[in-house]
Amino acid sequence: MMNFESQFSANAKNMKQSVIRELLKLTVRPEIISFAGGLPAPETFPVEDLRAAANTVFDKHSAKAMQYGTTEGDNDLKDEIIKFETRQGVKLESQNLLVVSASQQALDMVAKIFLDPGDYVIAGRPTYVGAIQAIVSYSAKVLGIPFTPEQDGFDMDALVTKYDRAIAGGKKVKYIYVIPDFQNPAGFCWSLAKRQALLEFAYRRDLIIIEDSPYREIRFIGEHIPSIYLLDQNGQNRGIVVNLKTFSKILIPGARVGWIMAHEKLIAKFVIAKQAMDLCTNVFTQKWLAEYMKTGKLYDVIKSTCDNYREKRNHMVNALEKYMPKRWEIKWTKPEGGLFLWLSLPKFINTDDLIYKAVEEEKVAFVVGSAFYFDEPERNAMRLNFSFSSIDLIDEGIKRLARIITRELEAYEAGHRAKTAPEGV
Ligand SMILES: Cc1ncc(COP(=O)(O)O)c(C=O)c1O
């Protein structure tokens, strides 16, 4: 039998399996209430309207839809994306837009065109695991920056200190990766001041910002804050921000279509990278999404998705308040958008161990917090998804989670009492 391992490239040896994808296999059993996946709610998918749009493609565009397309993307879809972004105040021209096979491909392309082995990427602690996977698969590393206690963006002092130390140590920092709108995993949303401060930081050091915005439109509480891409455009317009968008969370993830907005020189490089990956994004799907967007119904879907997630998020927050033990420090974020919240436990509870007990003893699942760190992971947190489960299951799932956490606290407290009790008692 051939030793395949010895044939793998150095980059392939660095590739890491996604802990989340592995965990998801554990949680597909029907009796398990899973808050683990990042799945949108299937009831938000506009099946009949999408069926009609697909029929229009067969009726009107079948020859084009079944043919190879350009790497840059289908023009009908690009026109619709331009209208969509223009409504949000973005000035977008065709040469600044590339259609991709969803954001995960964009994250891989970004890593591919910028990173040499040993390079560094600035990213939050915690951050999206798929971005970490893309970075390490090019043998690069993450310079992790903590968020402020107010959860309104990076701790800018820590950013400056860590960056300066890295540069002084001879490290090459290639770009900054951020998810300013309802970050995965914790649901944090960057304030306007922090977005501006990051842009200034990047201007001063000639750094590119990769702004990953899959959840941007899924704001269900409060007012929209301008993207960093828009702040650059309306400010010095240096073109240093690359904005990644996707249909996955605003419509359907199964389409596997997204788009990149960037300076035309970067788009040209992305196009070359994409040619080697898949020649072009699925043409039928692009035509299908273009026909659907022409109906104007995407805006209604986004609105009803936000209504749906607001209700579920409120239920999850209320259930946490109702069922979680009121002692020790148990905290959770209260996101104003997106699909996730972040639960932190006392340091003595390790969620890497707790997940197995939660699945076996209480039939409830989450994603372990440690999955979202490149190094020195925090092990006392978890990500909870609120978009996928029904309201009844959210209530029952949180009740189960609270039970297992209560048992952990009791076990710790009993051990603690035994240690501190006077002899003979
Ligand atoms: C922050 C972030 N970026 C990118 C992606 C990948 O999305 P897509 O389905 O567009 O590949 C996800 C998916 O959950 C995500 O949370």
CSV table of C-alpha atoms and ligand atoms in Angstrom, one decimal:
chain,number,residue,atom,x,y,z
A,1,MET,CA,0.0,0.0,0.0
A,2,MET,CA,1.4,3.4,-1.0
A,3,ASN,CA,2.4,5.8,1.8
A,4,PHE,CA,0.1,8.7,0.7
A,5,GLU,CA,1.2,10.8,3.7
A,6,SER,CA,4.8,11.1,2.3
A,7,GLN,CA,3.4,12.4,-1.0
A,8,PHE,CA,1.4,15.3,0.5
A,9,SER,CA,2.7,18.8,0.1
A,10,ALA,CA,3.8,20.9,3.1
A,11,ASN,CA,0.7,22.9,2.8
A,12,ALA,CA,-1.5,19.8,2.7
A,13,LYS,CA,0.2,18.6,5.9
A,14,ASN,CA,-0.8,21.9,7.6
A,15,MET,CA,-4.4,21.5,6.6
A,16,LYS,CA,-6.7,21.0,9.6
A,17,GLN,CA,-10.0,19.2,9.7
A,18,SER,CA,-12.8,21.5,10.8
A,19,VAL,CA,-13.7,20.6,14.4
A,20,ILE,CA,-17.2,21.9,13.6
A,21,ARG,CA,-17.7,19.6,10.7
A,22,GLU,CA,-16.5,16.7,12.8
A,23,LEU,CA,-18.8,17.7,15.7
A,24,LEU,CA,-21.8,18.0,13.3
A,25,LYS,CA,-21.5,14.3,12.6
A,26,LEU,CA,-22.0,13.6,16.3
A,27,THR,CA,-25.1,15.7,16.4
A,28,VAL,CA,-27.1,14.5,13.5
A,29,ARG,CA,-28.9,11.9,15.6
A,30,PRO,CA,-32.6,12.8,15.5
A,31,GLU,CA,-32.9,12.7,19.3
A,32,ILE,CA,-30.3,15.4,19.7
A,33,ILE,CA,-31.2,19.1,19.9
A,34,SER,CA,-28.4,20.7,18.1
A,35,PHE,CA,-27.3,24.3,18.5
A,36,ALA,CA,-24.0,23.3,16.9
A,37,GLY,CA,-24.5,23.9,13.1
A,38,GLY,CA,-24.5,27.3,11.5
A,39,LEU,CA,-27.6,26.5,9.5
A,40,PRO,CA,-30.1,29.1,8.4
A,41,ALA,CA,-33.8,28.3,9.1
A,42,PRO,CA,-35.2,26.2,6.2
A,43,GLU,CA,-38.6,27.9,6.7
A,44,THR,CA,-37.1,31.1,5.4
A,45,PHE,CA,-36.2,29.5,2.0
A,46,PRO,CA,-38.6,30.9,-0.7
A,47,VAL,CA,-39.1,27.6,-2.4
A,48,GLU,CA,-41.9,28.4,-4.7
A,49,ASP,CA,-40.4,31.7,-5.9
A,50,LEU,CA,-37.1,29.9,-6.5
A,51,ARG,CA,-38.9,27.2,-8.4
A,52,ALA,CA,-40.5,29.9,-10.7
A,53,ALA,CA,-37.1,31.5,-11.2
A,54,ALA,CA,-35.5,28.2,-12.2
A,55,ASN,CA,-38.4,27.6,-14.7
A,56,THR,CA,-37.6,31.0,-16.2
A,57,VAL,CA,-34.0,30.0,-16.6
A,58,PHE,CA,-35.1,26.8,-18.4
A,59,ASP,CA,-37.6,28.7,-20.6
A,60,LYS,CA,-35.5,31.7,-21.5
A,61,HIS,CA,-31.8,31.1,-20.9
A,62,SER,CA,-31.2,27.4,-21.1
A,63,ALA,CA,-28.4,27.5,-23.7
A,64,LYS,CA,-26.4,30.1,-21.7
A,65,ALA,CA,-27.2,28.5,-18.3
A,66,MET,CA,-25.9,25.2,-19.4
A,67,GLN,CA,-22.7,26.5,-21.0
A,68,TYR,CA,-19.3,27.6,-19.5
A,69,GLY,CA,-19.4,31.1,-18.2
A,70,THR,CA,-16.8,33.9,-17.6
A,71,THR,CA,-14.7,33.6,-14.5
A,72,GLU,CA,-15.8,37.2,-13.5
A,73,GLY,CA,-19.4,36.1,-13.2
A,74,ASP,CA,-22.6,36.2,-15.1
A,75,ASN,CA,-23.5,39.7,-16.2
A,76,ASP,CA,-27.2,39.4,-15.3
A,77,LEU,CA,-26.3,38.4,-11.7
A,78,LYS,CA,-23.6,41.1,-11.5
A,79,ASP,CA,-26.2,43.7,-12.5
A,80,GLU,CA,-28.6,42.5,-9.8
A,81,ILE,CA,-25.8,42.5,-7.2
A,82,ILE,CA,-24.8,46.0,-8.2
A,83,LYS,CA,-28.4,47.2,-7.6
A,84,PHE,CA,-28.5,45.4,-4.3
A,85,GLU,CA,-25.3,47.0,-3.1
A,86,THR,CA,-26.3,50.4,-4.4
A,87,ARG,CA,-29.4,50.4,-2.3
A,88,GLN,CA,-27.0,50.1,0.7
A,89,GLY,CA,-25.0,53.1,-0.4
A,90,VAL,CA,-22.1,51.3,-2.0
A,91,LYS,CA,-20.8,52.6,-5.3
A,92,LEU,CA,-20.1,49.5,-7.2
A,93,GLU,CA,-18.9,49.0,-10.8
A,94,SER,CA,-18.6,45.7,-12.7
A,95,GLN,CA,-14.8,45.7,-12.6
A,96,ASN,CA,-14.9,45.8,-8.8
A,97,LEU,CA,-17.1,42.8,-8.5
A,98,LEU,CA,-16.3,39.1,-8.8
A,99,VAL,CA,-18.9,36.3,-8.3
A,100,VAL,CA,-17.5,33.4,-6.4
A,101,SER,CA,-18.5,29.9,-5.2
A,102,ALA,CA,-19.6,31.4,-1.9
A,103,SER,CA,-17.5,33.1,0.8
A,104,GLN,CA,-15.5,30.1,1.7
A,105,GLN,CA,-14.0,30.1,-1.7
A,106,ALA,CA,-13.2,33.8,-1.3
A,107,LEU,CA,-11.5,33.1,2.0
A,108,ASP,CA,-9.3,30.5,0.3
A,109,MET,CA,-8.6,32.8,-2.6
A,110,VAL,CA,-7.6,35.6,-0.3
A,111,ALA,CA,-5.2,33.3,1.5
A,112,LYS,CA,-3.9,31.9,-1.8
A,113,ILE,CA,-3.0,35.3,-3.3
A,114,PHE,CA,-1.5,37.0,-0.2
A,115,LEU,CA,0.1,34.4,2.0
A,116,ASP,CA,3.5,32.8,1.9
A,117,PRO,CA,4.5,30.1,4.5
A,118,GLY,CA,5.2,31.8,7.8
A,119,ASP,CA,3.2,35.0,7.1
A,120,TYR,CA,0.7,36.3,9.6
A,121,VAL,CA,-2.9,37.4,9.4
A,122,ILE,CA,-4.4,39.6,12.1
A,123,ALA,CA,-7.8,38.2,13.3
A,124,GLY,CA,-10.0,38.3,16.3
A,125,ARG,CA,-9.9,36.0,19.3
A,126,PRO,CA,-12.2,34.2,18.7
A,127,THR,CA,-12.8,34.1,14.9
A,128,TYR,CA,-14.5,32.1,12.2
A,129,VAL,CA,-13.0,28.7,12.0
A,130,GLY,CA,-13.2,28.5,8.2
A,131,ALA,CA,-11.0,31.5,7.9
A,132,ILE,CA,-8.4,29.9,10.2
A,133,GLN,CA,-8.6,26.8,8.1
A,134,ALA,CA,-7.9,28.7,4.9
A,135,ILE,CA,-5.0,30.6,6.5
A,136,VAL,CA,-3.3,27.5,7.9
A,137,SER,CA,-3.7,25.5,4.7
A,138,TYR,CA,-1.2,28.0,3.1
A,139,SER,CA,1.2,27.4,6.1
A,140,ALA,CA,0.5,30.9,7.5
A,141,LYS,CA,-0.4,31.9,11.0
A,142,VAL,CA,-2.9,34.1,12.9
A,143,LEU,CA,-1.9,37.0,15.2
A,144,GLY,CA,-4.9,36.9,17.5
A,145,ILE,CA,-6.3,40.1,18.9
A,146,PRO,CA,-8.8,40.2,21.9
A,147,PHE,CA,-12.1,42.1,21.7
A,148,THR,CA,-12.9,44.8,24.2
A,149,PRO,CA,-15.1,43.9,27.2
A,150,GLU,CA,-17.8,46.1,25.6
A,151,GLN,CA,-17.6,43.7,22.6
A,152,ASP,CA,-17.6,46.6,20.1
A,153,GLY,CA,-14.5,45.6,18.2
A,154,PHE,CA,-10.8,44.9,18.7
A,155,ASP,CA,-8.9,46.1,21.8
A,156,MET,CA,-7.0,48.7,19.8
A,157,ASP,CA,-4.2,49.0,22.3
A,158,ALA,CA,-3.6,45.3,22.2
A,159,LEU,CA,-3.7,45.4,18.3
A,160,VAL,CA,-1.0,48.1,18.2
A,161,THR,CA,1.2,46.3,20.8
A,162,LYS,CA,0.9,42.9,19.2
A,163,TYR,CA,1.4,44.3,15.7
A,164,ASP,CA,4.5,46.4,16.7
A,165,ARG,CA,6.0,43.4,18.6
A,166,ALA,CA,5.4,41.1,15.6
A,167,ILE,CA,7.1,43.6,13.2
A,168,ALA,CA,10.0,44.1,15.6
A,169,GLY,CA,10.3,40.3,15.7
A,170,GLY,CA,10.7,40.2,11.9
A,171,LYS,CA,7.2,38.8,11.2
A,172,LYS,CA,5.4,39.6,8.0
A,173,VAL,CA,1.8,40.6,8.6
A,174,LYS,CA,-0.2,40.4,5.3
A,175,TYR,CA,-3.8,41.4,6.1
A,176,ILE,CA,-6.4,42.0,8.7
A,177,TYR,CA,-9.4,39.6,8.8
A,178,VAL,CA,-12.5,40.9,10.4
A,179,ILE,CA,-16.3,40.1,10.6
A,180,PRO,CA,-17.6,43.4,11.8
A,181,ASP,CA,-21.3,42.5,11.6
A,182,PHE,CA,-22.5,39.9,14.0
A,183,GLN,CA,-19.3,38.0,14.1
A,184,ASN,CA,-19.2,34.2,13.9
A,185,PRO,CA,-18.9,32.8,16.6
A,186,ALA,CA,-19.8,35.4,19.2
A,187,GLY,CA,-22.3,37.7,17.5
A,188,PHE,CA,-20.2,40.8,18.3
A,189,CYS,CA,-20.9,43.9,16.2
A,190,TRP,CA,-18.2,46.6,15.7
A,191,SER,CA,-19.1,50.2,16.6
A,192,LEU,CA,-18.7,52.9,14.0
A,193,ALA,CA,-15.7,54.3,16.0
A,194,LYS,CA,-14.0,51.0,16.0
A,195,ARG,CA,-14.5,50.5,12.3
A,196,GLN,CA,-13.0,53.9,11.6
A,197,ALA,CA,-10.1,53.2,14.0
A,198,LEU,CA,-9.3,50.0,12.3
A,199,LEU,CA,-9.3,51.7,8.9
A,200,GLU,CA,-6.9,54.4,10.2
A,201,PHE,CA,-4.7,51.7,11.7
A,202,ALA,CA,-4.6,49.9,8.3
A,203,TYR,CA,-4.0,53.2,6.3
A,204,ARG,CA,-1.0,54.0,8.5
A,205,ARG,CA,0.6,50.6,8.1
A,206,ASP,CA,-0.4,49.9,4.5
A,207,LEU,CA,-2.4,46.8,5.4
A,208,ILE,CA,-5.3,45.3,3.5
A,209,ILE,CA,-8.5,44.6,5.4
A,210,ILE,CA,-10.6,41.6,4.5
A,211,GLU,CA,-14.1,42.4,5.7
A,212,ASP,CA,-16.2,39.2,5.7
A,213,SER,CA,-19.9,40.2,5.8
A,214,PRO,CA,-22.1,37.1,5.5
A,215,TYR,CA,-24.5,38.4,8.3
A,216,ARG,CA,-24.5,42.1,7.4
A,217,GLU,CA,-28.1,42.2,6.2
A,218,ILE,CA,-29.3,40.0,9.0
A,219,ARG,CA,-29.6,42.8,11.5
A,220,PHE,CA,-32.9,42.3,13.5
A,221,ILE,CA,-32.4,45.0,16.2
A,222,GLY,CA,-31.0,48.5,15.9
A,223,GLU,CA,-29.6,50.5,13.1
A,224,HIS,CA,-27.2,49.5,10.4
A,225,ILE,CA,-23.6,50.7,10.8
A,226,PRO,CA,-21.6,51.4,7.6
A,227,SER,CA,-19.3,48.7,6.4
A,228,ILE,CA,-15.5,49.3,6.5
A,229,TYR,CA,-15.6,49.0,2.7
A,230,LEU,CA,-18.1,51.9,2.6
A,231,LEU,CA,-16.2,53.9,5.1
A,232,ASP,CA,-13.1,53.7,2.9
A,233,GLN,CA,-15.1,54.5,-0.2
A,234,ASN,CA,-16.7,57.6,1.4
A,235,GLY,CA,-13.4,58.6,3.1
A,236,GLN,CA,-9.9,58.4,1.6
A,237,ASN,CA,-11.0,55.8,-1.0
A,238,ARG,CA,-7.7,54.0,-1.0
A,239,GLY,CA,-9.3,50.7,-2.1
A,240,ILE,CA,-7.6,48.7,0.7
A,241,VAL,CA,-10.7,47.0,1.9
A,242,VAL,CA,-11.9,43.7,0.3
A,243,ASN,CA,-15.5,42.9,1.1
A,244,LEU,CA,-16.8,39.4,1.0
A,245,LYS,CA,-20.5,38.8,0.6
A,246,THR,CA,-22.7,35.7,0.1
A,247,PHE,CA,-26.2,34.5,-0.6
A,248,SER,CA,-25.8,31.8,2.1
A,249,LYS,CA,-27.4,33.7,5.0
A,250,ILE,CA,-29.7,36.1,3.2
A,251,LEU,CA,-31.3,33.5,0.9
A,252,ILE,CA,-30.0,29.9,0.7
A,253,PRO,CA,-26.6,28.4,1.5
A,254,GLY,CA,-27.1,25.5,-1.0
A,255,ALA,CA,-26.7,27.8,-4.0
A,256,ARG,CA,-23.0,28.2,-3.0
A,257,VAL,CA,-22.7,31.7,-4.5
A,258,GLY,CA,-21.2,34.8,-3.1
A,259,TRP,CA,-19.3,37.9,-4.3
A,260,ILE,CA,-16.2,39.9,-3.7
A,261,MET,CA,-16.0,43.7,-3.9
A,262,ALA,CA,-12.5,45.1,-4.2
A,263,HIS,CA,-10.1,47.3,-6.1
A,264,GLU,CA,-10.0,46.3,-9.7
A,265,LYS,CA,-6.3,45.3,-9.5
A,266,LEU,CA,-7.2,42.8,-6.7
A,267,ILE,CA,-10.2,41.5,-8.6
A,268,ALA,CA,-7.9,40.8,-11.6
A,269,LYS,CA,-5.6,38.7,-9.4
A,270,PHE,CA,-8.6,36.9,-7.8
A,271,VAL,CA,-9.9,36.1,-11.3
A,272,ILE,CA,-6.6,34.3,-12.1
A,273,ALA,CA,-6.7,32.4,-8.8
A,274,LYS,CA,-10.2,31.4,-9.4
A,275,GLN,CA,-9.5,30.1,-12.9
A,276,ALA,CA,-7.2,27.5,-11.5
A,277,MET,CA,-9.9,26.5,-8.9
A,278,ASP,CA,-13.1,26.1,-10.8
A,279,LEU,CA,-13.0,28.2,-14.0
A,280,CYS,CA,-16.2,29.9,-13.1
A,281,THR,CA,-19.0,29.8,-10.6
A,282,ASN,CA,-21.9,27.4,-11.4
A,283,VAL,CA,-23.6,29.2,-14.3
A,284,PHE,CA,-27.1,27.7,-14.0
A,285,THR,CA,-27.1,28.8,-10.3
A,286,GLN,CA,-26.0,32.3,-11.2
A,287,LYS,CA,-28.8,32.7,-13.8
A,288,TRP,CA,-31.2,31.2,-11.3
A,289,LEU,CA,-30.3,33.7,-8.6
A,290,ALA,CA,-30.4,36.6,-11.2
A,291,GLU,CA,-33.9,35.7,-12.2
A,292,TYR,CA,-34.9,35.4,-8.6
A,293,MET,CA,-33.4,38.8,-7.7
A,294,LYS,CA,-35.2,40.4,-10.7
A,295,THR,CA,-38.5,39.8,-8.9
A,296,GLY,CA,-37.3,42.1,-6.1
A,297,LYS,CA,-38.5,39.5,-3.5
A,298,LEU,CA,-35.1,39.1,-1.9
A,299,TYR,CA,-35.7,42.2,0.2
A,300,ASP,CA,-38.9,40.6,1.6
A,301,VAL,CA,-37.1,37.4,2.4
A,302,ILE,CA,-34.4,39.3,4.3
A,303,LYS,CA,-37.0,41.1,6.3
A,304,SER,CA,-38.9,38.0,7.2
A,305,THR,CA,-35.6,36.1,8.0
A,306,CYS,CA,-34.7,39.0,10.4
A,307,ASP,CA,-38.2,38.7,12.0
A,308,ASN,CA,-37.8,35.0,12.4
A,309,TYR,CA,-34.3,35.2,13.9
A,310,ARG,CA,-35.2,38.1,16.2
A,311,GLU,CA,-38.0,35.9,17.7
A,312,LYS,CA,-35.7,32.9,18.1
A,313,ARG,CA,-32.8,35.0,19.5
A,314,ASN,CA,-35.2,36.5,22.1
A,315,HIS,CA,-36.4,33.0,23.0
A,316,MET,CA,-32.9,31.7,23.5
A,317,VAL,CA,-31.9,34.8,25.6
A,318,ASN,CA,-35.0,34.4,27.7
A,319,ALA,CA,-34.5,30.7,28.1
A,320,LEU,CA,-30.9,31.3,29.2
A,321,GLU,CA,-32.1,33.9,31.8
A,322,LYS,CA,-34.7,31.5,33.0
A,323,TYR,CA,-32.8,28.2,33.3
A,324,MET,CA,-29.1,29.0,33.7
A,325,PRO,CA,-27.7,28.7,37.3
A,326,LYS,CA,-27.5,32.2,38.9
A,327,ARG,CA,-24.2,31.5,40.6
A,328,TRP,CA,-20.6,31.7,39.3
A,329,GLU,CA,-20.0,33.8,36.2
A,330,ILE,CA,-22.1,32.5,33.4
A,331,LYS,CA,-22.6,35.1,30.7
A,332,TRP,CA,-23.9,35.2,27.1
A,333,THR,CA,-23.9,37.7,24.4
A,334,LYS,CA,-27.1,39.3,23.2
A,335,PRO,CA,-26.5,39.8,19.5
A,336,GLU,CA,-28.4,42.3,17.4
A,337,GLY,CA,-28.1,40.2,14.3
A,338,GLY,CA,-26.6,37.1,12.8
A,339,LEU,CA,-27.2,33.5,13.8
A,340,PHE,CA,-25.1,32.9,17.0
A,341,LEU,CA,-24.6,33.8,20.6
A,342,TRP,CA,-21.6,33.0,22.8
A,343,LEU,CA,-21.9,31.5,26.2
A,344,SER,CA,-19.0,31.8,28.7
A,345,LEU,CA,-18.7,29.6,31.7
A,346,PRO,CA,-16.4,29.6,34.8
A,347,LYS,CA,-12.8,28.7,33.9
A,348,PHE,CA,-13.1,25.3,35.6
A,349,ILE,CA,-15.6,24.0,33.1
A,350,ASN,CA,-13.9,22.8,29.9
A,351,THR,CA,-16.4,22.7,27.1
A,352,ASP,CA,-14.1,20.3,25.1
A,353,ASP,CA,-15.1,17.7,27.7
A,354,LEU,CA,-18.6,19.0,28.4
A,355,ILE,CA,-19.7,18.5,24.7
A,356,TYR,CA,-19.5,14.7,25.1
A,357,LYS,CA,-21.5,14.7,28.3
A,358,ALA,CA,-24.0,17.1,26.8
A,359,VAL,CA,-24.6,14.8,23.8
A,360,GLU,CA,-24.6,11.5,25.8
A,361,GLU,CA,-26.4,12.6,29.0
A,362,GLU,CA,-28.7,15.4,27.8
A,363,LYS,CA,-28.9,15.0,24.0
A,364,VAL,CA,-28.0,18.6,23.4
A,365,ALA,CA,-25.1,19.9,21.3
A,366,PHE,CA,-23.1,23.1,20.8
A,367,VAL,CA,-19.8,24.0,19.2
A,368,VAL,CA,-16.9,24.1,21.6
A,369,GLY,CA,-15.4,27.6,22.0
A,370,SER,CA,-11.8,26.3,21.5
A,371,ALA,CA,-12.6,25.6,17.8
A,372,PHE,CA,-12.5,29.4,17.1
A,373,TYR,CA,-8.9,30.1,18.2
A,374,PHE,CA,-5.7,29.6,16.3
A,375,ASP,CA,-3.6,29.2,19.5
A,376,GLU,CA,-4.1,29.3,23.2
A,377,PRO,CA,-7.8,28.6,23.0
A,378,GLU,CA,-10.3,29.7,25.7
A,379,ARG,CA,-11.8,26.4,26.8
A,380,ASN,CA,-14.7,27.6,28.9
A,381,ALA,CA,-17.0,28.9,26.1
A,382,MET,CA,-19.4,27.6,23.5
A,383,ARG,CA,-21.2,28.9,20.4
A,384,LEU,CA,-25.0,28.5,20.3
A,385,ASN,CA,-26.9,28.7,17.0
A,386,PHE,CA,-30.4,30.1,17.4
A,387,SER,CA,-31.5,30.2,13.7
A,388,PHE,CA,-32.1,26.6,13.0
A,389,SER,CA,-34.1,25.1,15.9
A,390,SER,CA,-37.8,25.7,16.4
A,391,ILE,CA,-38.8,27.9,19.4
A,392,ASP,CA,-40.0,24.8,21.4
A,393,LEU,CA,-36.7,23.0,20.8
A,394,ILE,CA,-34.8,26.2,21.8
A,395,ASP,CA,-36.5,26.2,25.1
A,396,GLU,CA,-36.1,22.5,25.7
A,397,GLY,CA,-32.4,22.5,24.5
A,398,ILE,CA,-31.4,25.4,26.8
A,399,LYS,CA,-33.2,23.6,29.7
A,400,ARG,CA,-31.0,20.5,29.0
A,401,LEU,CA,-27.9,22.6,28.7
A,402,ALA,CA,-28.6,24.3,32.0
A,403,ARG,CA,-29.1,20.9,33.7
A,404,ILE,CA,-25.7,19.7,32.5
A,405,ILE,CA,-24.0,22.9,33.5
A,406,THR,CA,-25.6,22.8,36.9
A,407,ARG,CA,-24.3,19.3,37.4
A,408,GLU,CA,-20.8,20.5,36.5
A,409,LEU,CA,-21.0,23.3,39.0
A,410,GLU,CA,-22.3,21.0,41.7
A,411,ALA,CA,-19.4,18.5,41.1
A,412,TYR,CA,-16.9,21.3,41.3
A,413,GLU,CA,-18.5,22.8,44.4
A,414,ALA,CA,-18.6,19.3,46.1
A,415,GLY,CA,-14.9,18.8,45.3
A,416,HIS,CA,-14.1,22.2,46.5
A,417,ARG,CA,-16.0,21.7,49.8
A,418,ALA,CA,-14.2,18.3,50.3
A,419,LYS,CA,-10.8,20.0,49.8
A,420,THR,CA,-11.5,22.9,52.3
A,421,ALA,CA,-13.5,20.9,54.9
A,422,PRO,CA,-11.8,20.4,58.3
A,423,GLU,CA,-10.5,16.8,58.8
A,424,GLY,CA,-13.1,14.4,60.3
A,425,VAL,CA,-16.1,16.3,58.9
B,1,LIG,C1,-17.8,34.5,9.0
B,1,LIG,C2,-18.1,33.6,7.9
B,1,LIG,N1,-17.5,33.7,6.7
B,1,LIG,C3,-17.7,32.8,5.7
B,1,LIG,C4,-18.6,31.8,5.8
B,1,LIG,C5,-18.8,30.9,4.6
B,1,LIG,O1,-20.0,31.2,4.0
B,1,LIG,P1,-20.4,30.6,2.6
B,1,LIG,O2,-21.6,29.7,2.8
B,1,LIG,O3,-20.7,31.8,1.8
B,1,LIG,O4,-19.2,29.9,2.0
B,1,LIG,C6,-19.3,31.6,7.0
B,1,LIG,C7,-20.2,30.5,7.1
B,1,LIG,O5,-20.8,30.3,8.1
B,1,LIG,C8,-19.1,32.5,8.0
B,1,LIG,O6,-19.7,32.4,9.2
